[in-house]
Amino acid sequence: MAEIPLFPLSTALFPGGTMHLRVFEVRYLDMVKRCLADDTGFGVVVLLSGREVRTPEGTETLATVGTMARILQCDAPTPALLELSCTGTTRFRLAAARQGRYGLWMGEAELLPEAPAVPVPRTLQPSADALGRLIAGMQRDGVPAQAMPLAPPFRLDDSGWVADRWAELLPLPPADKARLLAMDDPLARLRIVQDALQGLPSADDQA
């Protein structure tokens, strides 16, 4: 069990994922500076209720499973603004959480084992194919690698990787993203993701 700083968000970060953050609250500016100085990460958890930006009267409810984020790049356009590029590493489960200095959440976290790679079965191949088309489209449009919402290696043959990228990209409610992150079975996650993809309107439907 380890004590880690927490960054609650209305979305989820999964292992292998990419996240870009603009940090301006005192609690997070201090957290980032300490993470950089100590070469440590912080935990991203889904915010089930409450607001990302702290308010005096606000209360926050955190999901119990999150993902450790490692800072890859930190830029400071102004002294009171940090722009971060992060990657997700390891899932964790919270045993307890408390608010400390400046309202920063700290959690007692148990790191969860990494799931083994599971090939994408034929019945779920449409999800991988759709993600491949999305990546190819961004590359064809000249989207810079650092601006893409997902980063190589593109493991389109791995059920967990495909499910996790769609879980980050799809406009799912925070509670649904939290449930997907808490699931250990990558095939179960991918089945839910494929159902969500099939429920989206097609270009023909929108015409």
Backbone as CSV, one residue per row, in Angstrom:
resi,resn,N_x,N_y,N_z,CA_x,CA_y,CA_z,C_x,C_y,C_z
1,MET,0.849,-1.187,0.000,0.000,0.000,0.000,0.888,1.243,0.000
2,ALA,0.577,2.189,-0.840,1.368,3.413,-0.935,0.452,4.624,-0.906
3,GLU,0.939,5.738,-0.365,0.177,6.977,-0.374,0.551,7.777,-1.615
4,ILE,-0.440,8.159,-2.405,-0.191,8.864,-3.663,-1.090,10.097,-3.760
5,PRO,-0.631,11.149,-4.442,-1.510,12.286,-4.717,-2.491,11.913,-5.819
6,LEU,-3.696,12.470,-5.750,-4.756,12.119,-6.692,-5.201,13.336,-7.495
7,PHE,-5.544,13.070,-8.751,-6.047,14.114,-9.648,-7.398,13.636,-10.164
8,PRO,-8.504,14.032,-9.530,-9.834,13.609,-9.995,-10.237,14.353,-11.271
9,LEU,-10.749,13.593,-12.239,-11.196,14.162,-13.509,-12.527,13.547,-13.900
10,SER,-13.251,14.220,-14.775,-14.535,13.693,-15.247,-14.360,12.666,-16.352
11,THR,-13.125,12.322,-16.677,-12.839,11.275,-17.641,-11.870,10.300,-17.003
12,ALA,-11.465,9.280,-17.753,-10.597,8.243,-17.199,-9.316,8.123,-18.011
13,LEU,-8.253,7.800,-17.327,-6.984,7.424,-17.954,-6.782,5.940,-17.727
14,PHE,-6.452,5.215,-18.798,-6.201,3.781,-18.712,-4.715,3.520,-18.929
15,PRO,-4.206,2.361,-18.505,-2.803,2.035,-18.785,-2.505,2.116,-20.285
16,GLY,-1.383,2.744,-20.616,-1.030,2.906,-22.015,-1.671,4.094,-22.679
17,GLY,-2.494,4.821,-21.934,-3.204,5.971,-22.502,-2.386,7.241,-22.460
18,THR,-2.859,8.249,-23.176,-2.224,9.563,-23.254,-3.177,10.600,-22.694
19,MET,-2.641,11.515,-21.914,-3.486,12.566,-21.344,-2.733,13.891,-21.352
20,HIS,-3.419,14.948,-21.807,-2.869,16.304,-21.802,-3.646,17.120,-20.772
21,LEU,-2.933,17.756,-19.863,-3.563,18.491,-18.768,-3.040,19.923,-18.709
22,ARG,-3.957,20.845,-18.429,-3.596,22.229,-18.114,-3.822,22.426,-16.619
23,VAL,-2.755,22.682,-15.907,-2.796,22.738,-14.447,-2.632,24.182,-13.990
24,PHE,-3.606,24.666,-13.197,-3.536,26.044,-12.721,-3.962,26.188,-11.263
25,GLU,-4.607,25.181,-10.692,-4.979,25.263,-9.284,-3.742,25.067,-8.410
26,VAL,-3.703,25.791,-7.288,-2.545,25.730,-6.398,-2.262,24.302,-5.953
27,ARG,-3.327,23.554,-5.647,-3.125,22.181,-5.139,-2.414,21.305,-6.158
28,TYR,-2.688,21.512,-7.439,-2.074,20.679,-8.467,-0.737,21.233,-8.935
29,LEU,-0.554,22.551,-8.918,0.749,23.116,-9.231,1.790,22.598,-8.247
30,ASP,1.431,22.592,-6.977,2.337,22.087,-5.947,2.590,20.594,-6.132
31,MET,1.532,19.843,-6.445,1.666,18.398,-6.648,2.610,18.087,-7.809
32,VAL,2.424,18.777,-8.935,3.259,18.519,-10.117,4.718,18.830,-9.823
33,LYS,4.975,19.937,-9.150,6.360,20.304,-8.834,7.020,19.238,-7.966
34,ARG,6.266,18.689,-7.021,6.824,17.635,-6.164,7.039,16.346,-6.951
35,CYS,6.109,16.014,-7.846,6.269,14.814,-8.673,7.512,14.925,-9.554
36,LEU,7.713,16.098,-10.137,8.888,16.295,-10.996,10.174,16.237,-10.176
37,ALA,10.170,16.844,-9.011,11.374,16.858,-8.173,11.731,15.457,-7.686
38,ASP,10.702,14.649,-7.369,10.938,13.311,-6.816,10.909,12.215,-7.879
39,ASP,10.628,12.600,-9.141,10.499,11.639,-10.238,9.462,10.563,-9.901
40,THR,8.291,11.027,-9.481,7.196,10.126,-9.146,5.966,10.512,-9.968
41,GLY,4.956,9.670,-9.918,3.725,9.941,-10.645,2.598,10.343,-9.699
42,PHE,1.418,10.477,-10.254,0.225,10.773,-9.470,-0.913,9.910,-9.996
43,GLY,-1.959,9.782,-9.198,-3.075,8.929,-9.566,-4.215,9.714,-10.184
44,VAL,-4.685,9.270,-11.345,-5.865,9.861,-11.975,-7.062,8.993,-11.627
45,VAL,-8.087,9.603,-11.028,-9.310,8.878,-10.677,-10.507,9.599,-11.291
46,VAL,-11.528,8.829,-11.600,-12.746,9.415,-12.161,-13.515,10.139,-11.069
47,LEU,-13.952,11.349,-11.394,-14.764,12.147,-10.489,-16.231,11.796,-10.735
48,LEU,-16.818,11.060,-9.796,-18.196,10.600,-9.959,-19.212,11.702,-9.672
49,SER,-18.865,12.610,-8.791,-19.712,13.785,-8.541,-18.823,14.908,-8.048
50,GLY,-19.293,16.124,-8.273,-18.490,17.282,-7.931,-17.855,17.891,-9.169
51,ARG,-17.094,18.949,-8.967,-16.485,19.681,-10.066,-14.974,19.505,-10.051
52,GLU,-14.364,19.499,-11.259,-12.913,19.358,-11.346,-12.198,20.524,-10.689
53,VAL,-12.722,21.742,-10.892,-12.137,22.925,-10.257,-12.800,23.110,-8.897
54,ARG,-11.985,23.190,-7.873,-12.495,23.217,-6.509,-13.307,24.476,-6.225
55,THR,-14.429,24.305,-5.517,-15.233,25.420,-5.026,-15.388,25.264,-3.511
56,PRO,-15.522,26.364,-2.778,-15.601,26.273,-1.311,-16.743,25.390,-0.829
57,GLU,-17.870,25.420,-1.548,-19.037,24.660,-1.086,-19.122,23.284,-1.724
58,GLY,-18.200,22.977,-2.624,-18.306,21.735,-3.391,-17.831,20.511,-2.629
59,THR,-18.368,19.371,-2.991,-17.912,18.086,-2.483,-17.607,17.188,-3.675
60,GLU,-16.657,16.299,-3.505,-16.212,15.445,-4.600,-16.318,13.985,-4.192
61,THR,-16.844,13.167,-5.101,-16.899,11.723,-4.891,-15.985,11.063,-5.906
62,LEU,-15.045,10.260,-5.423,-14.042,9.653,-6.283,-14.344,8.183,-6.533
63,ALA,-14.018,7.714,-7.731,-14.067,6.278,-8.010,-12.982,5.585,-7.200
64,THR,-13.139,4.294,-7.001,-12.195,3.569,-6.145,-11.060,2.914,-6.922
65,VAL,-11.127,2.954,-8.261,-10.046,2.431,-9.093,-9.559,3.546,-10.000
66,GLY,-8.243,3.686,-10.113,-7.656,4.715,-10.966,-6.412,4.193,-11.657
67,THR,-5.687,5.099,-12.295,-4.479,4.740,-13.031,-3.367,5.723,-12.684
68,MET,-2.177,5.209,-12.455,-1.032,6.074,-12.216,-0.655,6.787,-13.512
69,ALA,-0.333,8.066,-13.394,0.091,8.876,-14.535,1.556,9.273,-14.345
70,ARG,2.324,9.080,-15.412,3.728,9.510,-15.417,3.863,10.727,-16.321
71,ILE,4.511,11.763,-15.834,4.670,12.996,-16.596,5.777,12.817,-17.631
72,LEU,5.420,12.990,-18.907,6.397,12.881,-19.991,6.989,14.241,-20.347
73,GLN,6.172,15.274,-20.257,6.624,16.615,-20.614,5.853,17.627,-19.798
74,CYS,6.530,18.671,-19.374,5.899,19.742,-18.603,6.392,21.074,-19.140
75,ASP,5.471,21.902,-19.619,5.780,23.242,-20.098,5.081,24.257,-19.205
76,ALA,5.702,25.424,-19.052,5.154,26.475,-18.192,4.995,27.759,-18.995
77,PRO,3.850,27.917,-19.705,3.625,29.159,-20.454,3.636,30.391,-19.559
78,THR,3.150,30.231,-18.316,3.202,31.293,-17.309,3.538,30.637,-15.973
79,PRO,3.967,31.426,-14.976,4.292,30.826,-13.671,3.102,30.130,-13.015
80,ALA,1.881,30.532,-13.380,0.692,29.956,-12.746,-0.029,28.957,-13.644
81,LEU,0.639,28.493,-14.707,0.023,27.529,-15.615,1.068,26.519,-16.072
82,LEU,0.745,25.250,-15.903,1.597,24.168,-16.391,0.808,23.352,-17.401
83,GLU,1.444,22.997,-18.497,0.836,22.132,-19.505,1.586,20.808,-19.502
84,LEU,0.849,19.723,-19.199,1.458,18.411,-19.024,1.059,17.460,-20.136
85,SER,2.005,16.621,-20.522,1.705,15.438,-21.321,2.043,14.236,-20.450
86,CYS,1.069,13.352,-20.263,1.231,12.218,-19.346,0.865,10.918,-20.037
87,THR,1.369,9.824,-19.491,0.962,8.504,-19.955,0.490,7.674,-18.770
88,GLY,-0.502,6.823,-19.009,-1.003,5.950,-17.956,-0.110,4.730,-17.800
89,THR,0.152,4.332,-16.558,1.029,3.188,-16.319,0.274,2.018,-15.674
90,THR,0.007,2.098,-14.392,-0.533,0.970,-13.636,-1.860,1.335,-12.982
91,ARG,-2.830,0.430,-13.040,-4.086,0.641,-12.308,-3.847,0.453,-10.812
92,PHE,-4.672,1.118,-10.030,-4.609,0.948,-8.579,-6.021,0.956,-8.013
93,ARG,-6.142,0.419,-6.816,-7.402,0.437,-6.081,-7.207,1.246,-4.807
94,LEU,-8.140,2.169,-4.545,-8.047,3.007,-3.359,-8.641,2.299,-2.142
95,ALA,-7.865,2.232,-1.078,-8.382,1.724,0.191,-8.968,2.859,1.011
96,ALA,-8.433,4.069,0.814,-8.917,5.241,1.539,-8.431,6.483,0.818
97,ALA,-9.126,7.591,1.033,-8.720,8.861,0.441,-9.076,9.987,1.403
98,ARG,-8.237,11.001,1.438,-8.482,12.155,2.318,-7.986,13.408,1.615
99,GLN,-8.560,14.544,1.966,-8.114,15.821,1.434,-7.146,16.475,2.397
100,GLY,-6.040,16.949,1.839,-5.028,17.583,2.668,-4.827,19.025,2.293
101,ARG,-3.577,19.440,2.205,-3.203,20.831,1.973,-3.791,21.356,0.670
102,TYR,-4.393,22.530,0.726,-5.014,23.197,-0.425,-6.151,22.380,-1.037
103,GLY,-6.621,21.336,-0.340,-7.680,20.503,-0.881,-7.196,19.372,-1.754
104,LEU,-5.882,19.126,-1.808,-5.348,18.024,-2.610,-5.767,16.686,-2.003
105,TRP,-6.294,15.816,-2.851,-6.651,14.478,-2.401,-5.402,13.604,-2.339
106,MET,-5.293,12.833,-1.262,-4.246,11.821,-1.112,-4.938,10.482,-0.900
107,GLY,-4.388,9.436,-1.502,-5.021,8.135,-1.412,-4.084,7.040,-0.952
108,GLU,-4.617,6.089,-0.200,-3.895,4.864,0.128,-4.204,3.873,-0.996
109,ALA,-3.225,3.574,-1.812,-3.471,2.835,-3.054,-2.739,1.504,-3.092
110,GLU,-3.441,0.512,-3.601,-2.863,-0.804,-3.863,-2.728,-0.959,-5.375
111,LEU,-1.506,-1.133,-5.857,-1.288,-1.304,-7.287,-1.840,-2.650,-7.744
112,LEU,-2.507,-2.664,-8.883,-3.118,-3.881,-9.417,-2.213,-4.501,-10.473
113,PRO,-2.227,-5.824,-10.594,-1.349,-6.475,-11.580,-1.729,-6.108,-13.004
114,GLU,-0.726,-6.098,-13.862,-0.962,-5.802,-15.272,-1.669,-6.977,-15.931
115,ALA,-2.685,-6.681,-16.724,-3.431,-7.740,-17.404,-2.621,-8.279,-18.577
116,PRO,-2.646,-9.594,-18.815,-1.931,-10.147,-19.966,-2.602,-9.733,-21.267
117,ALA,-1.819,-9.688,-22.327,-2.365,-9.371,-23.650,-3.285,-10.497,-24.112
118,VAL,-4.453,-10.135,-24.638,-5.431,-11.103,-25.131,-5.765,-10.742,-26.580
119,PRO,-5.567,-11.674,-27.518,-5.866,-11.361,-28.924,-7.324,-10.948,-29.109
120,VAL,-7.556,-10.115,-30.108,-8.916,-9.675,-30.415,-9.639,-10.803,-31.154
121,PRO,-10.738,-11.316,-30.592,-11.479,-12.380,-31.286,-12.207,-11.822,-32.514
122,ARG,-12.560,-12.717,-33.416,-13.179,-12.298,-34.666,-14.472,-11.512,-34.425
123,THR,-15.232,-11.913,-33.409,-16.513,-11.241,-33.161,-16.339,-9.791,-32.713
124,LEU,-15.162,-9.468,-32.178,-14.909,-8.116,-31.692,-13.948,-7.343,-32.597
125,GLN,-13.591,-7.943,-33.727,-12.666,-7.300,-34.647,-13.174,-5.952,-35.183
126,PRO,-14.494,-5.753,-35.339,-14.956,-4.433,-35.807,-14.469,-3.277,-34.944
127,SER,-14.326,-3.483,-33.649,-13.842,-2.410,-32.770,-12.401,-2.050,-33.096
128,ALA,-11.580,-3.077,-33.312,-10.176,-2.840,-33.665,-10.066,-2.194,-35.038
129,ASP,-10.886,-2.653,-35.970,-10.854,-2.078,-37.321,-11.241,-0.600,-37.297
130,ALA,-12.264,-0.264,-36.511,-12.706,1.128,-36.427,-11.627,2.005,-35.809
131,LEU,-10.929,1.483,-34.797,-9.854,2.257,-34.175,-8.695,2.438,-35.151
132,GLY,-8.400,1.391,-35.908,-7.357,1.499,-36.919,-7.680,2.566,-37.958
133,ARG,-8.943,2.625,-38.374,-9.349,3.655,-39.346,-9.228,5.057,-38.746
134,LEU,-9.562,5.172,-37.463,-9.460,6.475,-36.797,-8.004,6.942,-36.758
135,ILE,-7.107,6.033,-36.384,-5.682,6.374,-36.332,-5.167,6.743,-37.721
136,ALA,-5.517,5.927,-38.717,-5.068,6.193,-40.081,-5.585,7.536,-40.579
137,GLY,-6.818,7.880,-40.215,-7.395,9.151,-40.631,-6.648,10.334,-40.036
138,MET,-6.285,10.237,-38.749,-5.543,11.324,-38.115,-4.157,11.464,-38.740
139,GLN,-3.525,10.326,-39.032,-2.214,10.378,-39.671,-2.317,10.973,-41.069
140,ARG,-3.343,10.592,-41.791,-3.545,11.107,-43.147,-3.817,12.611,-43.129
141,ASP,-4.489,13.084,-42.071,-4.806,14.503,-41.953,-3.635,15.317,-41.402
142,GLY,-2.539,14.643,-41.095,-1.352,15.353,-40.615,-1.424,15.804,-39.178
143,VAL,-2.237,15.138,-38.360,-2.303,15.492,-36.939,-0.944,15.178,-36.301
144,PRO,-0.287,16.150,-35.669,1.015,15.883,-35.040,0.901,14.798,-33.981
145,ALA,1.941,13.980,-33.870,1.914,12.865,-32.923,1.618,13.340,-31.508
146,GLN,2.190,14.485,-31.118,2.000,14.973,-29.749,0.592,15.491,-29.500
147,ALA,-0.164,15.718,-30.578,-1.539,16.217,-30.425,-2.571,15.105,-30.518
148,MET,-2.151,13.909,-30.883,-3.100,12.803,-31.005,-3.549,12.327,-29.629
149,PRO,-4.799,11.866,-29.519,-5.310,11.424,-28.219,-4.860,10.020,-27.827
150,LEU,-4.029,9.401,-28.643,-3.468,8.092,-28.317,-2.090,8.009,-28.961
151,ALA,-1.224,7.196,-28.355,0.173,7.180,-28.765,0.624,5.766,-29.097
152,PRO,1.609,5.638,-29.996,2.161,4.322,-30.301,2.898,3.756,-29.089
153,PRO,3.091,2.442,-29.091,2.756,1.481,-30.157,1.253,1.219,-30.232
154,PHE,0.752,1.155,-31.464,-0.671,0.916,-31.688,-0.921,-0.594,-31.690
155,ARG,-1.399,-1.097,-30.568,-1.549,-2.549,-30.377,-2.969,-2.974,-30.747
156,LEU,-3.250,-2.888,-32.038,-4.606,-3.171,-32.521,-4.971,-4.651,-32.456
157,ASP,-4.017,-5.505,-32.114,-4.294,-6.940,-31.970,-4.516,-7.337,-30.508
158,ASP,-4.506,-6.361,-29.598,-4.636,-6.613,-28.156,-6.002,-6.110,-27.695
159,SER,-6.836,-7.012,-27.212,-8.197,-6.657,-26.790,-8.206,-5.555,-25.739
160,GLY,-7.325,-5.656,-24.748,-7.299,-4.670,-23.675,-6.909,-3.294,-24.183
161,TRP,-5.914,-3.236,-25.062,-5.455,-1.939,-25.578,-6.562,-1.280,-26.398
162,VAL,-7.216,-2.055,-27.250,-8.299,-1.508,-28.074,-9.455,-1.038,-27.190
163,ALA,-9.829,-1.858,-26.227,-10.929,-1.479,-25.329,-10.595,-0.219,-24.543
164,ASP,-9.364,-0.139,-24.054,-8.969,1.000,-23.227,-8.939,2.296,-24.027
165,ARG,-8.457,2.219,-25.275,-8.412,3.452,-26.072,-9.822,3.936,-26.389
166,TRP,-10.724,3.016,-26.720,-12.099,3.438,-26.990,-12.764,3.958,-25.714
167,ALA,-12.464,3.338,-24.587,-13.060,3.795,-23.319,-12.630,5.223,-23.007
168,GLU,-11.414,5.595,-23.394,-10.952,6.967,-23.206,-11.594,7.919,-24.215
169,LEU,-11.763,7.452,-25.457,-12.212,8.320,-26.543,-13.722,8.537,-26.572
170,LEU,-14.486,7.512,-26.239,-15.941,7.603,-26.362,-16.541,8.556,-25.326
171,PRO,-17.612,9.267,-25.681,-18.256,10.201,-24.748,-19.167,9.483,-23.761
172,LEU,-18.583,8.607,-22.964,-19.350,7.844,-21.978,-19.473,8.637,-20.685
173,PRO,-20.549,8.413,-19.918,-20.658,9.051,-18.602,-19.488,8.646,-17.706
174,PRO,-19.061,9.524,-16.797,-17.944,9.192,-15.917,-18.110,7.869,-15.176
175,ALA,-19.319,7.580,-14.712,-19.528,6.328,-13.972,-19.276,5.115,-14.856
176,ASP,-19.642,5.201,-16.145,-19.401,4.092,-17.064,-17.907,3.905,-17.308
177,LYS,-17.184,5.009,-17.449,-15.734,4.913,-17.621,-15.084,4.291,-16.386
178,ALA,-15.570,4.672,-15.213,-15.034,4.112,-13.972,-15.288,2.609,-13.895
179,ARG,-16.480,2.177,-14.315,-16.789,0.740,-14.284,-15.890,-0.029,-15.246
180,LEU,-15.654,0.526,-16.421,-14.767,-0.139,-17.383,-13.355,-0.257,-16.823
181,LEU,-12.876,0.803,-16.193,-11.530,0.779,-15.632,-11.404,-0.255,-14.523
182,ALA,-12.476,-0.478,-13.795,-12.437,-1.428,-12.672,-12.518,-2.878,-13.122
183,MET,-12.861,-3.124,-14.386,-13.018,-4.492,-14.878,-11.655,-5.109,-15.192
184,ASP,-11.435,-6.326,-14.708,-10.165,-7.005,-14.947,-10.130,-7.738,-16.289
185,ASP,-11.288,-8.117,-16.815,-11.361,-8.929,-18.027,-11.353,-8.028,-19.265
186,PRO,-10.277,-8.052,-20.077,-10.221,-7.172,-21.247,-11.278,-7.501,-22.299
187,LEU,-11.655,-8.770,-22.416,-12.681,-9.132,-23.387,-14.036,-8.575,-22.983
188,ALA,-14.312,-8.586,-21.687,-15.580,-8.019,-21.209,-15.615,-6.520,-21.485
189,ARG,-14.494,-5.846,-21.265,-14.433,-4.410,-21.569,-14.658,-4.158,-23.056
190,LEU,-14.048,-4.964,-23.892,-14.163,-4.749,-25.332,-15.587,-5.027,-25.821
191,ARG,-16.265,-5.995,-25.230,-17.656,-6.252,-25.613,-18.528,-5.036,-25.307
192,ILE,-18.332,-4.442,-24.139,-19.115,-3.261,-23.771,-18.800,-2.106,-24.710
193,VAL,-17.526,-1.937,-25.025,-17.116,-0.867,-25.937,-17.739,-1.068,-27.316
194,GLN,-17.721,-2.320,-27.812,-18.283,-2.561,-29.138,-19.792,-2.283,-29.147
195,ASP,-20.475,-2.633,-28.085,-21.903,-2.306,-27.994,-22.112,-0.796,-28.044
196,ALA,-21.235,-0.049,-27.354,-21.354,1.413,-27.356,-21.079,1.978,-28.747
197,LEU,-20.092,1.421,-29.436,-19.777,1.879,-30.789,-20.939,1.618,-31.742
198,GLN,-21.556,0.459,-31.608,-22.664,0.114,-32.487,-23.886,0.994,-32.225
199,GLY,-23.947,1.576,-31.025,-25.065,2.455,-30.699,-24.875,3.884,-31.162
200,LEU,-23.684,4.209,-31.670,-23.440,5.568,-32.157,-24.083,5.767,-33.520
201,PRO,-24.600,6.976,-33.815,-25.152,7.232,-35.129,-24.075,7.228,-36.201
202,SER,-24.365,6.652,-37.336,-23.422,6.631,-38.448,-23.519,7.932,-39.228
203,ALA,-22.565,8.134,-40.141,-22.598,9.330,-40.986,-23.860,9.370,-41.812
204,ASP,-24.347,8.196,-42.269,-25.577,8.145,-43.061,-26.777,8.587,-42.229
205,ASP,-26.764,8.180,-40.927,-27.881,8.552,-40.057,-27.938,10.054,-39.837
206,GLN,-26.761,10.691,-39.835,-26.691,12.127,-39.553,-26.940,12.975,-40.803
207,ALA,-26.908,12.346,-41.967,-27.055,13.112,-43.223,-28.500,13.607,-43.395
